[in-house]
XYZ file of C-alpha atoms in Angstrom:
761
model
C -1.909 3.049 14.092
C -1.307 6.983 13.285
C 2.005 6.801 10.716
C 4.810 8.800 12.979
C 6.079 11.275 11.466
C 7.785 15.036 12.695
C 5.918 16.918 14.987
C 8.012 19.722 14.152
C 9.847 19.980 11.160
C 12.495 18.235 9.411
C 16.791 18.851 8.772
C 16.915 20.018 5.141
C 14.266 22.540 6.453
C 15.939 23.426 9.964
C 19.435 24.139 8.071
C 17.563 27.358 5.372
C 15.923 28.395 8.114
C 19.199 28.854 10.117
C 20.311 29.746 6.782
C 18.392 32.215 6.392
C 18.308 33.456 9.687
C 22.747 33.752 9.442
C 21.897 36.469 6.341
C 20.273 37.996 7.984
C 22.420 38.848 10.271
C 24.791 42.184 10.234
C 27.608 41.978 7.538
C 26.605 37.906 7.362
C 26.473 36.202 3.430
C 26.411 33.241 1.530
C 25.835 31.002 4.153
C 25.832 27.359 2.490
C 25.036 23.978 3.493
C 28.225 20.921 3.337
C 26.596 17.260 3.426
C 30.147 16.151 3.123
C 31.313 17.325 6.144
C 27.709 18.457 7.628
C 28.662 21.941 8.528
C 26.652 25.329 7.058
C 29.307 27.858 6.243
C 28.753 31.368 5.855
C 30.497 34.782 5.827
C 31.247 37.215 8.013
C 34.183 40.672 7.876
C 35.845 38.686 4.995
C 36.214 35.844 6.862
C 34.642 31.885 6.144
C 33.402 29.888 8.901
C 31.236 27.142 9.892
C 28.744 25.586 11.969
C 27.847 21.902 12.606
C 23.951 22.526 12.408
C 22.877 18.682 13.163
C 23.921 19.188 17.071
C 21.996 22.606 16.694
C 19.406 20.356 14.777
C 19.103 17.759 17.820
C 19.333 20.280 20.838
C 15.959 21.471 19.156
C 14.127 18.229 18.606
C 14.659 17.700 22.055
C 12.449 19.719 23.145
C 9.163 21.699 22.615
C 9.991 25.228 21.837
C 9.999 27.804 19.289
C 12.235 27.167 16.419
C 12.548 31.476 15.869
C 13.475 31.637 19.053
C 16.039 29.017 19.279
C 17.289 30.161 15.722
C 17.945 33.700 17.207
C 20.239 32.539 20.358
C 22.096 30.402 17.882
C 22.725 33.571 16.141
C 23.466 35.043 19.092
C 26.042 32.396 19.766
C 27.650 33.063 16.644
C 28.165 35.992 17.660
C 29.242 36.188 20.386
C 32.348 33.492 19.137
C 33.195 35.863 16.386
C 33.838 38.782 18.484
C 37.278 39.727 18.185
C 39.353 37.412 19.567
C 42.039 38.551 22.744
C 45.055 39.889 21.382
C 47.155 38.952 24.185
C 46.973 36.660 27.966
C 45.948 39.128 30.021
C 42.727 40.619 27.548
C 42.154 36.641 27.282
C 42.314 35.739 31.057
C 38.826 36.840 32.434
C 37.654 34.268 29.974
C 39.552 31.671 30.156
C 38.395 28.373 31.594
C 39.494 24.879 30.986
C 37.733 22.888 29.061
C 37.352 18.408 29.445
C 37.127 17.042 26.356
C 37.141 14.096 24.566
C 40.246 13.097 22.748
C 37.961 12.566 19.492
C 35.862 15.824 19.318
C 39.625 17.161 18.794
C 40.945 15.671 16.019
C 37.479 15.720 14.183
C 37.756 18.911 14.052
C 40.845 19.118 12.593
C 39.575 15.633 10.073
C 36.622 18.647 9.170
C 38.986 21.430 8.827
C 40.895 19.162 5.907
C 37.800 18.355 3.620
C 37.305 21.935 3.788
C 39.941 23.112 3.203
C 39.679 21.319 -0.711
C 36.746 23.550 -0.850
C 37.204 27.304 0.942
C 39.662 28.827 2.918
C 39.852 27.084 5.938
C 42.785 27.188 8.919
C 43.690 23.806 9.800
C 43.653 23.968 13.893
C 45.710 22.766 16.523
C 44.205 22.843 19.519
C 46.852 22.421 22.193
C 45.499 20.206 25.530
C 46.536 18.157 28.722
C 46.146 13.949 28.507
C 43.992 13.038 31.890
C 43.106 9.258 31.177
C 41.789 7.062 28.777
C 40.433 9.171 25.582
C 39.729 11.950 28.298
C 41.634 15.509 27.665
C 42.032 19.054 29.615
C 41.545 22.369 26.831
C 41.147 26.517 27.329
C 38.282 27.682 25.986
C 37.069 31.236 26.205
C 34.011 31.633 27.259
C 30.835 33.538 26.636
C 27.462 34.009 27.553
C 26.189 31.746 24.758
C 29.356 29.702 23.882
C 32.426 28.023 24.184
C 35.168 28.376 21.784
C 38.957 25.519 21.760
C 41.920 28.234 22.310
C 44.304 26.832 19.536
C 48.497 26.735 19.626
C 49.029 30.012 17.419
C 46.650 32.173 19.817
C 48.776 30.711 22.961
C 52.116 31.808 20.829
C 50.229 34.999 19.672
C 49.999 35.443 23.666
C 53.943 35.089 24.087
C 52.289 32.390 26.628
C 52.421 28.652 27.258
C 49.516 25.982 27.911
C 50.269 25.381 31.435
C 51.099 29.372 31.625
C 47.301 29.861 30.281
C 45.832 26.402 32.237
C 46.620 28.412 35.455
C 44.767 30.965 34.963
C 41.717 28.989 33.553
C 41.781 26.140 36.626
C 41.816 29.203 38.591
C 38.591 30.936 37.089
C 37.409 27.735 37.200
C 37.743 27.297 40.843
C 36.423 30.826 41.602
C 33.030 30.404 39.649
C 32.773 26.989 41.082
C 30.466 27.826 44.566
C 28.246 24.711 46.332
C 28.746 21.725 46.570
C 28.157 18.439 44.593
C 23.829 16.970 45.379
C 23.928 13.445 47.461
C 21.561 11.252 44.952
C 22.223 8.161 46.851
C 24.355 6.594 48.624
C 27.671 7.539 47.615
C 26.595 9.110 44.849
C 26.969 12.817 43.657
C 26.215 14.742 40.634
C 26.447 18.361 40.209
C 24.407 20.736 39.337
C 25.936 23.969 37.561
C 24.713 23.812 34.984
C 26.848 26.076 33.377
C 28.305 23.806 30.516
C 31.448 22.841 32.748
C 30.319 20.760 35.302
C 33.307 18.103 33.124
C 35.792 20.324 33.495
C 35.730 20.412 38.048
C 36.047 16.825 38.247
C 39.600 19.025 38.488
C 39.619 20.722 41.365
C 40.710 18.529 43.466
C 38.976 19.940 46.696
C 36.381 19.365 44.918
C 36.653 16.326 45.467
C 37.720 15.185 48.432
C 34.551 17.512 50.456
C 32.335 14.271 49.770
C 31.449 11.692 51.269
C 33.147 7.988 49.795
C 34.211 4.813 50.033
C 37.397 5.005 49.085
C 38.902 6.468 46.421
C 36.783 9.231 43.799
C 35.872 7.374 41.148
C 34.381 9.714 37.593
C 31.794 9.529 35.003
C 31.344 12.337 32.414
C 29.049 11.454 30.481
C 27.573 15.427 29.408
C 29.325 19.038 29.421
C 26.960 19.541 31.990
C 27.081 16.475 34.168
C 29.648 15.471 36.509
C 29.005 12.138 38.390
C 30.799 10.934 41.436
C 31.221 7.682 43.438
C 34.035 6.444 45.832
C 35.875 2.859 43.913
C 34.765 0.958 47.218
C 31.325 1.443 46.718
C 29.516 -1.501 44.851
C 26.191 -0.651 44.786
C 27.700 3.607 44.030
C 29.893 2.160 41.071
C 27.075 0.080 40.055
C 24.788 3.246 40.792
C 27.162 5.922 38.182
C 27.530 3.532 35.333
C 23.980 2.974 35.042
C 23.233 7.156 35.334
C 26.456 7.857 32.822
C 24.955 5.367 30.118
C 21.352 6.788 30.886
C 22.555 10.515 29.686
C 24.309 8.900 27.055
C 21.380 7.167 25.740
C 19.124 10.966 25.986
C 21.897 13.609 25.557
C 22.285 15.362 22.476
C 25.616 16.156 22.659
C 27.413 13.166 24.938
C 30.659 13.586 26.268
C 32.381 10.677 27.578
C 32.113 6.790 28.024
C 34.905 6.848 29.991
C 35.318 6.658 34.000
C 38.266 7.739 35.506
C 39.473 7.055 38.848
C 40.971 9.659 40.706
C 44.626 8.724 43.786
C 47.663 9.598 44.486
C 49.060 9.434 40.841
C 46.958 11.403 39.425
C 43.945 10.231 37.228
C 43.793 6.430 35.121
C 41.690 4.167 34.272
C 38.443 2.787 36.606
C 38.791 -0.951 37.270
C 36.620 -3.188 34.526
C 33.816 -4.007 37.042
C 33.528 -0.290 36.408
C 33.324 0.812 32.943
C 33.089 -2.652 31.499
C 29.473 -2.555 32.839
C 27.288 -4.027 30.339
C 24.895 -1.378 29.662
C 27.047 1.578 30.211
C 29.780 -0.485 27.506
C 26.614 -1.029 24.785
C 26.978 2.751 25.373
C 29.921 3.324 24.845
C 30.203 1.287 22.125
C 27.454 3.306 20.069
C 29.098 5.846 20.744
C 32.250 4.858 19.077
C 30.651 3.568 16.140
C 28.841 6.766 15.299
C 31.998 8.504 15.459
C 33.317 6.100 13.457
C 30.823 6.183 10.558
C 31.235 10.113 10.756
C 35.372 9.984 10.562
C 34.641 7.150 7.944
C 33.102 9.993 5.814
C 35.001 12.179 6.155
C 38.083 10.282 5.543
C 36.558 8.348 1.654
C 36.023 12.820 1.436
C 39.499 13.680 1.866
C 41.064 10.350 0.016
C 39.073 11.509 -2.906
C 40.136 15.660 -2.520
C 43.270 13.366 -2.527
C 43.238 10.970 -5.220
C 44.233 8.157 -2.915
C 43.001 4.896 -2.777
C 42.034 4.036 0.661
C 39.667 1.376 1.848
C 38.106 2.672 4.936
C 36.970 -0.018 6.727
C 33.270 -0.156 9.679
C 32.889 -0.774 12.655
C 29.733 -2.807 12.752
C 28.305 -3.734 16.093
C 25.959 -7.212 16.126
C 22.880 -6.997 17.826
C 22.929 -8.428 21.353
C 20.334 -9.398 24.488
C 19.491 -5.994 26.026
C 21.602 -6.345 29.183
C 24.582 -7.705 27.327
C 26.520 -5.705 25.203
C 27.331 -5.361 21.078
C 29.651 -7.794 19.360
C 32.014 -4.622 17.797
C 33.782 -6.478 14.530
C 35.242 -4.496 12.002
C 36.492 -6.838 8.060
C 39.667 -7.168 5.946
C 38.949 -8.941 2.580
C 41.366 -10.317 0.644
C 42.130 -8.291 -2.860
C 40.947 -4.665 -1.328
C 44.092 -2.850 -1.151
C 45.007 -0.488 2.123
C 43.142 -0.179 3.787
C 42.249 1.876 7.160
C 40.697 -0.302 10.049
C 38.459 0.998 13.514
C 40.017 -0.775 16.730
C 37.412 -3.577 17.172
C 37.033 -6.334 19.899
C 37.272 -8.646 16.472
C 38.831 -9.025 13.137
C 36.959 -10.798 10.502
C 39.061 -12.238 6.699
C 36.981 -12.845 4.177
C 38.717 -14.642 0.856
C 37.943 -14.603 -2.112
C 36.359 -17.397 -2.125
C 34.274 -16.210 0.522
C 35.684 -18.332 3.272
C 34.709 -16.188 6.291
C 37.616 -16.122 9.807
C 36.157 -14.297 12.371
C 39.297 -14.412 15.258
C 39.880 -12.396 18.935
C 41.881 -8.686 17.704
C 44.357 -9.005 19.869
C 45.305 -12.224 18.369
C 44.719 -11.036 14.724
C 47.012 -8.114 15.826
C 49.824 -10.712 17.243
C 49.112 -13.176 13.521
C 50.234 -10.013 11.358
C 52.137 -7.920 13.634
C 54.149 -4.961 11.102
C 51.100 -5.229 7.983
C 48.840 -3.967 10.977
C 50.626 -0.252 12.017
C 48.430 1.806 14.670
C 47.684 6.106 12.676
C 48.086 8.266 14.965
C 43.498 9.542 14.719
C 40.918 9.131 17.489
C 39.648 7.867 17.468
C 41.110 4.930 16.725
C 42.636 3.190 13.789
C 45.256 1.161 11.788
C 46.590 1.065 8.637
C 46.542 -2.963 6.858
C 48.359 -3.557 3.475
C 47.305 -7.066 1.317
C 45.820 -9.759 3.324
C 47.499 -12.520 5.085
C 49.716 -15.051 3.322
C 48.689 -18.865 3.334
C 51.261 -19.414 6.053
C 49.272 -16.916 8.267
C 45.583 -17.965 7.819
C 46.407 -20.948 8.590
C 47.138 -19.517 12.132
C 44.388 -17.285 12.293
C 41.787 -20.437 11.032
C 43.376 -22.236 14.114
C 42.118 -18.869 16.700
C 39.077 -18.570 14.970
C 36.173 -18.130 16.869
C 34.541 -18.729 14.029
C 34.830 -19.972 10.846
C 32.291 -20.652 8.038
C 31.878 -19.536 4.577
C 30.014 -16.383 3.345
C 26.721 -16.901 3.257
C 25.520 -15.332 -0.900
C 24.672 -11.840 -1.163
C 21.535 -12.510 -2.730
C 19.932 -14.910 0.084
C 21.740 -13.026 3.025
C 19.492 -9.505 1.846
C 16.455 -11.171 0.879
C 16.573 -13.045 4.017
C 17.584 -9.355 6.011
C 14.610 -7.622 3.501
C 11.493 -9.795 4.983
C 12.744 -9.989 8.159
C 12.469 -6.052 8.243
C 8.918 -6.043 6.260
C 7.936 -7.908 8.293
C 8.917 -6.114 11.849
C 8.091 -3.100 10.324
C 4.912 -4.302 9.689
C 4.606 -5.395 13.363
C 5.486 -2.333 14.691
C 3.116 0.265 12.449
C 0.294 -2.263 12.119
C 1.285 -1.077 7.871
C 1.449 -2.725 5.244
C 5.049 -2.424 3.856
C 5.323 -3.269 0.152
C 8.215 -3.819 -2.339
C 7.430 -0.882 -4.332
C 7.876 3.291 -4.398
C 4.852 3.059 -1.804
C 7.648 1.265 0.449
C 10.425 3.816 -0.408
C 8.319 7.070 0.984
C 8.130 4.960 3.577
C 11.597 4.231 4.763
C 12.384 7.320 3.374
C 9.761 8.581 6.585
C 11.002 6.115 9.028
C 14.986 7.202 8.879
C 13.805 11.197 8.759
C 11.661 10.042 11.887
C 14.111 7.582 13.392
C 17.202 10.692 13.354
C 15.468 12.965 14.453
C 14.277 10.918 17.747
C 18.024 10.076 17.989
C 18.120 6.665 17.311
C 21.404 5.645 16.584
C 21.922 3.830 13.172
C 22.786 0.070 14.724
C 23.933 -2.120 11.305
C 21.460 -4.516 12.201
C 18.695 -1.876 11.686
C 20.631 -0.500 8.080
C 21.529 -3.864 6.842
C 17.426 -4.708 7.434
C 16.908 -1.091 5.403
C 19.286 -1.654 2.761
C 18.041 -4.979 2.090
C 14.704 -3.337 1.622
C 15.241 -0.797 -0.498
C 17.684 -3.186 -2.381
C 14.682 -5.498 -2.711
C 12.462 -3.002 -4.506
C 15.135 -1.948 -6.668
C 15.655 -5.810 -8.034
C 11.310 -5.813 -7.760
C 11.015 -2.800 -9.562
C 14.386 -2.626 -12.476
C 15.497 -5.786 -12.185
C 19.900 -6.546 -11.599
C 21.335 -9.179 -8.133
C 23.701 -8.934 -5.070
C 27.047 -8.847 -5.464
C 29.582 -8.032 -2.851
C 32.068 -5.338 -3.791
C 35.168 -4.103 -1.233
C 32.734 -5.971 2.142
C 29.917 -3.728 1.070
C 26.718 -5.313 0.125
C 25.404 -3.921 -4.199
C 22.856 -3.865 -6.259
C 24.287 -4.182 -9.949
C 21.747 -2.670 -11.898
C 23.563 -3.384 -15.704
C 27.058 -3.498 -16.175
C 27.699 0.222 -15.991
C 25.469 1.226 -12.747
C 25.158 -0.004 -9.098
C 23.734 0.977 -6.484
C 25.327 0.374 -2.913
C 21.698 0.731 -0.709
C 23.308 -0.040 2.987
C 25.427 2.972 2.272
C 22.479 5.649 1.434
C 20.665 4.816 3.984
C 23.502 4.980 6.840
C 24.215 8.317 4.909
C 20.984 9.334 5.403
C 20.570 8.022 8.539
C 24.016 10.874 9.078
C 22.999 13.507 6.758
C 19.568 13.441 6.640
C 17.210 13.900 3.601
C 18.837 17.629 3.122
C 22.511 16.064 2.907
C 22.059 14.250 -0.915
C 21.990 11.136 -0.641
C 18.136 9.741 0.770
C 17.115 6.064 -0.607
C 13.691 8.508 -2.144
C 16.388 10.173 -3.788
C 18.297 7.112 -4.911
C 14.539 5.294 -6.717
C 13.755 8.386 -8.582
C 17.424 8.457 -9.549
C 17.238 5.199 -10.866
C 13.971 5.092 -12.449
C 15.094 8.279 -14.411
C 17.300 6.578 -15.494
C 15.624 2.912 -16.333
C 13.887 5.420 -18.390
C 16.364 6.407 -20.517
C 16.886 3.422 -21.446
C 17.301 3.205 -25.567
C 14.543 0.731 -26.841
C 15.678 -3.056 -27.636
C 17.564 -2.541 -24.141
C 15.620 -5.061 -21.879
C 15.547 -5.384 -17.942
C 13.157 -6.634 -14.996
C 10.911 -3.490 -15.033
C 10.702 -2.658 -18.970
C 9.404 -7.045 -19.395
C 6.366 -5.698 -16.934
C 3.679 -4.535 -17.994
C 3.452 -0.910 -17.744
C 0.520 0.804 -16.025
C -1.326 2.163 -19.733
C -0.704 -1.843 -21.271
C -3.913 -3.307 -21.987
C -6.398 -0.539 -22.662
C -7.698 -1.263 -25.834
C -8.491 -4.713 -23.505
C -11.927 -5.724 -21.655
C -11.988 -3.997 -18.763
C -11.662 -6.721 -16.269
C -13.680 -7.716 -12.479
C -12.656 -7.854 -9.330
C -13.729 -11.061 -8.321
C -11.729 -11.939 -5.764
C -11.935 -8.853 -3.632
C -16.027 -8.307 -3.370
C -15.149 -4.655 -1.635
C -12.907 -3.923 -4.626
C -13.663 -0.737 -7.220
C -13.445 -2.214 -10.884
C -11.242 -0.330 -13.020
C -12.804 2.845 -15.132
C -12.456 3.761 -18.538
C -10.052 6.166 -19.286
C -11.423 10.319 -20.052
C -9.784 12.343 -21.737
C -11.041 14.884 -21.297
C -9.902 14.497 -17.390
C -6.983 13.978 -18.372
C -6.656 17.135 -19.996
C -7.703 18.734 -18.065
C -5.403 17.813 -15.988
C -2.685 18.756 -18.384
C -4.153 22.448 -18.632
C -2.867 22.630 -15.046
C -0.236 21.649 -14.560
C 0.575 24.055 -17.937
C -1.541 26.584 -16.134
C 0.270 26.709 -12.950
C 4.395 25.930 -14.218
C 3.329 29.845 -16.396
C 3.149 30.546 -12.795
C 5.797 28.959 -10.889
C 7.875 31.234 -13.723
C 6.247 34.584 -12.373
C 7.390 33.635 -8.517
C 10.191 36.542 -8.389
C 6.786 39.082 -8.394
C 5.752 36.953 -5.328
C 3.108 34.820 -6.997
C 4.028 31.963 -5.204
C 4.523 33.955 -1.680
C 0.597 34.986 -1.905
C -0.320 31.530 -1.784
C 1.538 30.501 1.210
C -1.015 30.427 3.730
C -0.959 30.776 7.524
C -0.899 28.574 9.408
C -4.487 27.972 11.712
C -4.073 29.254 15.316
C -4.889 25.864 17.288
C -1.741 24.026 14.271
C 0.353 23.143 17.164
C 4.370 21.768 16.357
C 2.812 18.471 17.985
C 0.338 17.919 16.075
C 1.170 16.158 12.091
C -0.530 18.548 10.303
C 1.536 20.649 10.844
C 3.957 19.072 8.311
C 1.407 20.092 5.577
C 1.949 23.832 6.787
C 5.935 23.085 6.574
C 5.546 22.373 2.819
C 3.297 24.513 1.291
C 7.085 26.253 0.233
C 8.281 23.166 -1.222
C 4.955 21.586 -3.157
C 3.924 25.010 -4.595
C 7.939 25.644 -6.047
C 8.408 21.764 -7.361
C 5.430 19.503 -6.382
C 3.448 17.772 -9.105
C -0.130 17.987 -9.376
C -1.889 15.372 -9.792
C -5.856 14.214 -8.584
C -6.879 13.644 -6.374
C -10.833 12.600 -4.923
C -12.476 13.569 -1.140
C -12.953 11.097 1.431
C -14.503 12.757 4.374
C -13.716 16.849 5.597
C -15.162 18.565 8.404
C -18.975 20.279 7.890
C -17.407 23.684 8.409
C -15.899 23.613 4.875
C -18.202 23.401 2.381
C -20.623 26.617 4.090
C -18.535 30.465 3.608
C -16.696 30.775 6.887
C -12.935 31.563 7.562
C -11.719 28.047 9.523
C -9.206 26.495 8.049
C -9.815 22.761 8.715
C -8.379 19.323 7.928
C -10.155 17.024 5.471
C -9.298 13.067 4.329
C -8.539 12.802 1.152
C -7.029 9.661 -1.903
C -3.973 10.300 -4.655
C -1.887 8.754 -6.616
C 1.164 9.648 -8.799
C 0.357 6.102 -11.110
C -0.095 7.468 -14.580
C -3.220 5.305 -15.374
C -4.930 7.651 -12.676
C -4.521 10.548 -15.105
C -7.110 9.536 -16.581
C -9.594 7.989 -14.548
C -10.369 10.305 -11.675
C -13.511 9.048 -11.257
C -11.725 5.728 -10.294
C -9.986 7.607 -7.122
C -13.852 9.240 -6.337
C -15.187 5.288 -5.621
C -12.627 4.448 -3.819
C -12.767 7.053 -1.480
C -16.673 6.833 -1.113
C -16.269 2.931 -0.240
C -13.819 4.026 2.314
C -15.596 6.205 4.097
C -18.660 3.899 3.046
C -17.147 1.808 5.559
C -17.709 4.418 8.283
C -19.390 2.623 11.932
C -18.810 -0.870 10.453
C -17.047 -3.437 10.773
C -15.455 -5.643 8.413
C -13.416 -9.125 8.152
C -11.158 -7.919 6.336
C -7.890 -6.706 8.262
C -7.517 -3.855 5.804
C -10.735 -2.501 5.441
C -11.247 -2.626 8.903
C -8.637 -0.664 10.083
C -9.819 1.715 7.343
C -13.441 1.250 9.562
C -12.373 2.400 12.607
C -9.980 5.603 10.512
C -12.853 7.373 9.210
C -15.114 6.147 12.350
C -13.352 7.902 15.341
C -11.294 10.549 13.396
C -8.536 11.088 14.724
C -5.916 9.359 12.202
C -2.995 11.570 11.394
C -1.487 9.877 8.828
C -0.287 10.643 5.538
C 1.217 8.674 2.544
C -1.065 5.175 3.856
C -1.535 2.638 0.956
C -5.396 1.933 0.002
C -5.324 -2.179 0.713
C -5.200 -4.363 -1.839
C -8.665 -5.534 -0.797
C -10.176 -1.752 -2.338
C -7.640 -1.720 -5.523
C -4.730 -3.381 -7.429
C -2.843 -0.495 -7.814
C -0.500 1.586 -5.624
C -3.485 4.846 -4.341
C -2.216 6.867 -1.107
C -4.537 8.540 1.979
C -3.356 11.091 3.529
C -4.717 13.812 5.730
C -4.823 17.224 4.723
C -5.475 20.396 5.849
C -7.800 22.890 4.242
C -7.274 26.000 3.531
C -9.960 28.783 2.336
C -7.418 30.559 -0.036
C -6.609 27.923 -2.172
C -10.244 26.166 -3.052
C -13.399 28.593 -5.270
C -15.595 30.533 -2.816
C -13.128 29.318 0.059
C -15.249 26.218 0.217
C -15.558 23.129 -0.796
C -17.619 22.165 -3.674
C -16.602 19.518 -5.032
C -15.417 15.702 -4.864
C -12.237 15.339 -7.461
C -9.307 18.815 -7.394
C -6.009 18.600 -8.233
C -3.522 17.786 -5.174
C 0.275 18.976 -5.279
C 2.437 16.380 -4.228
C 6.455 16.183 -3.867
C 8.402 12.511 -3.339
C 10.484 14.365 0.338
C 7.404 14.852 1.754
C 3.587 12.792 2.933
C 1.785 16.264 3.412
C -0.307 17.050 0.221
C -2.067 20.201 -0.100
C -4.731 21.081 -2.955
C -3.334 22.948 -5.497
C -4.430 26.703 -5.967
C -7.385 27.278 -7.408
C -5.450 29.978 -10.024
C -3.816 27.065 -11.071
C -6.159 25.452 -11.756
C -8.270 24.511 -15.866
C -10.896 27.273 -16.649
C -13.264 24.764 -16.778
């Protein structure tokens, strides 16, 4: 099966392109991505501005659009938002519109500004609003053709007006631009189709709702700013359809608005009956949306607490898996000995004692027992401040109310089991080996990037499975042990160093590889740490023989695997050639300012589309040229055109390895490549070889970074499709089957080292 990979570009490259576009605007400079707040900051006209590139990236990834055109449109929106602000209500009046938002949206913007204020001059906004029901509120927006900016309290004060006066103007503007009516898509179910970014705001127009033929009073959902859904309160089939449609949109929308369902009656808006708002599919969508917001809030609170020197623990909002037709169990936890904790509001509250006793208690029951120790904070999504741990009497009462009471599982057993479950699930889905080594880490890293780019939510079960596998790789490669520290699973490497694998996975899922936290980057850091261990320090990794140990001993024969390539003897000449190539290209890199690397950048063939996984090779050329590591590779097969003079750049298949063993043994790689090609048009019985035979026979696979099966080699050898750019090879045509390539840990794409960097031989 073809390996999944981004069919456009990754988040990091998107941010870099966005930065270039912003700095290319007149008067714009100093574009910097802040991974902590996931914002892109820049300066214009002596002022600091910020934008959330993740929202733009999700919009870009959702459609098949040209990157340059997309970013030009984004920058046009930024320019409109930077236009001089109105100085009076009279100036603002034509652009004022009411904006329906979730209260969490406003509080998150304020929290993000507080975090940014610790690093740059940023004003803390105050957004006036009118509450509707649930978490939905109405704010005031200044509308432009490409964006909407929310009006602040300071602006209203400078205009000498009140929120209500400005709201009256805004509502009149919305009413004036609302032509036509809503569309009935099934009996009793109506949807909006204005598509101007203010569909949700039209729930504020009673006359619009009165035009609809409803059984009962209006019940509305606003899953997106571009969708208003209405049904009658006495129409169960239409209400069920409303809930299903809202849940579907929430799962697909890159910028969901709210999972709340409101009921309009004589006294105004109120939350809809539980029979509608608590329908399983809609409730699941609400829980996933809430988890996303709690995760972002926790990350920002941790940054703010660190900047302010506060010792607070921000607890997680955890979702336990359930069947597709049932809501998730949502849980948070109080741990004895942790101290002051900020808890999210969940259905169930877990208590973990020092003796590892575990109690799971319904929130309402726990709240009654804890009393004043649980204090609600004025932030959204809602959190509670909890200090200490229940005393003996309270703990006994909690035991009587617990739905689950048990000793917590040993972290070592739990993580090992979770890792193996994840490994099996991965191999079953992708039909690809996932091993507990550096190769497995590369696959994890790419999986996270793929899933987040597709908008797949980071459920706790998913994060725990990937994190457990990540931790098990660290243990098996470098030694250590699993422990639990402040509710978090930690791999304790030694008495001074530890890694929180699940946290790393969650952060990469939230921020992307470019955010600074990634499983691959962490693995490389631990590897460097272990390499720097002083002599005499023994770890699980140093106790194992290295790739170079035993080279003077007789070479073993691969008797257990008839197809396995026997180990080759070291060739010092080939190793020296690789060293020369690395030295030569390092010197060329120092000349990058003169355009050396830019001149090596090859244009993509016209036939190569953004949907072709090979586009990753083109997109990562700059990274590989600038930072790539040089290793040996061997050709498996290539388009016949490449062996003749011509202009066409074509794909080919190669094998390579990061193992130092092969630095002096490219012939062994060549033998492996030849054996793979010999599988063409055969049907081996061994599953790994059968997959390889299919790959070289059908010649349609675009996979990168796949591992050569153990049946051929017991070392970590990888295979990849790649692009042969003729300008990178001597005389513009293939003339050898062993050559140096560039690789980088942040991508599975590889490229031939441009021949300017090849050794003289």
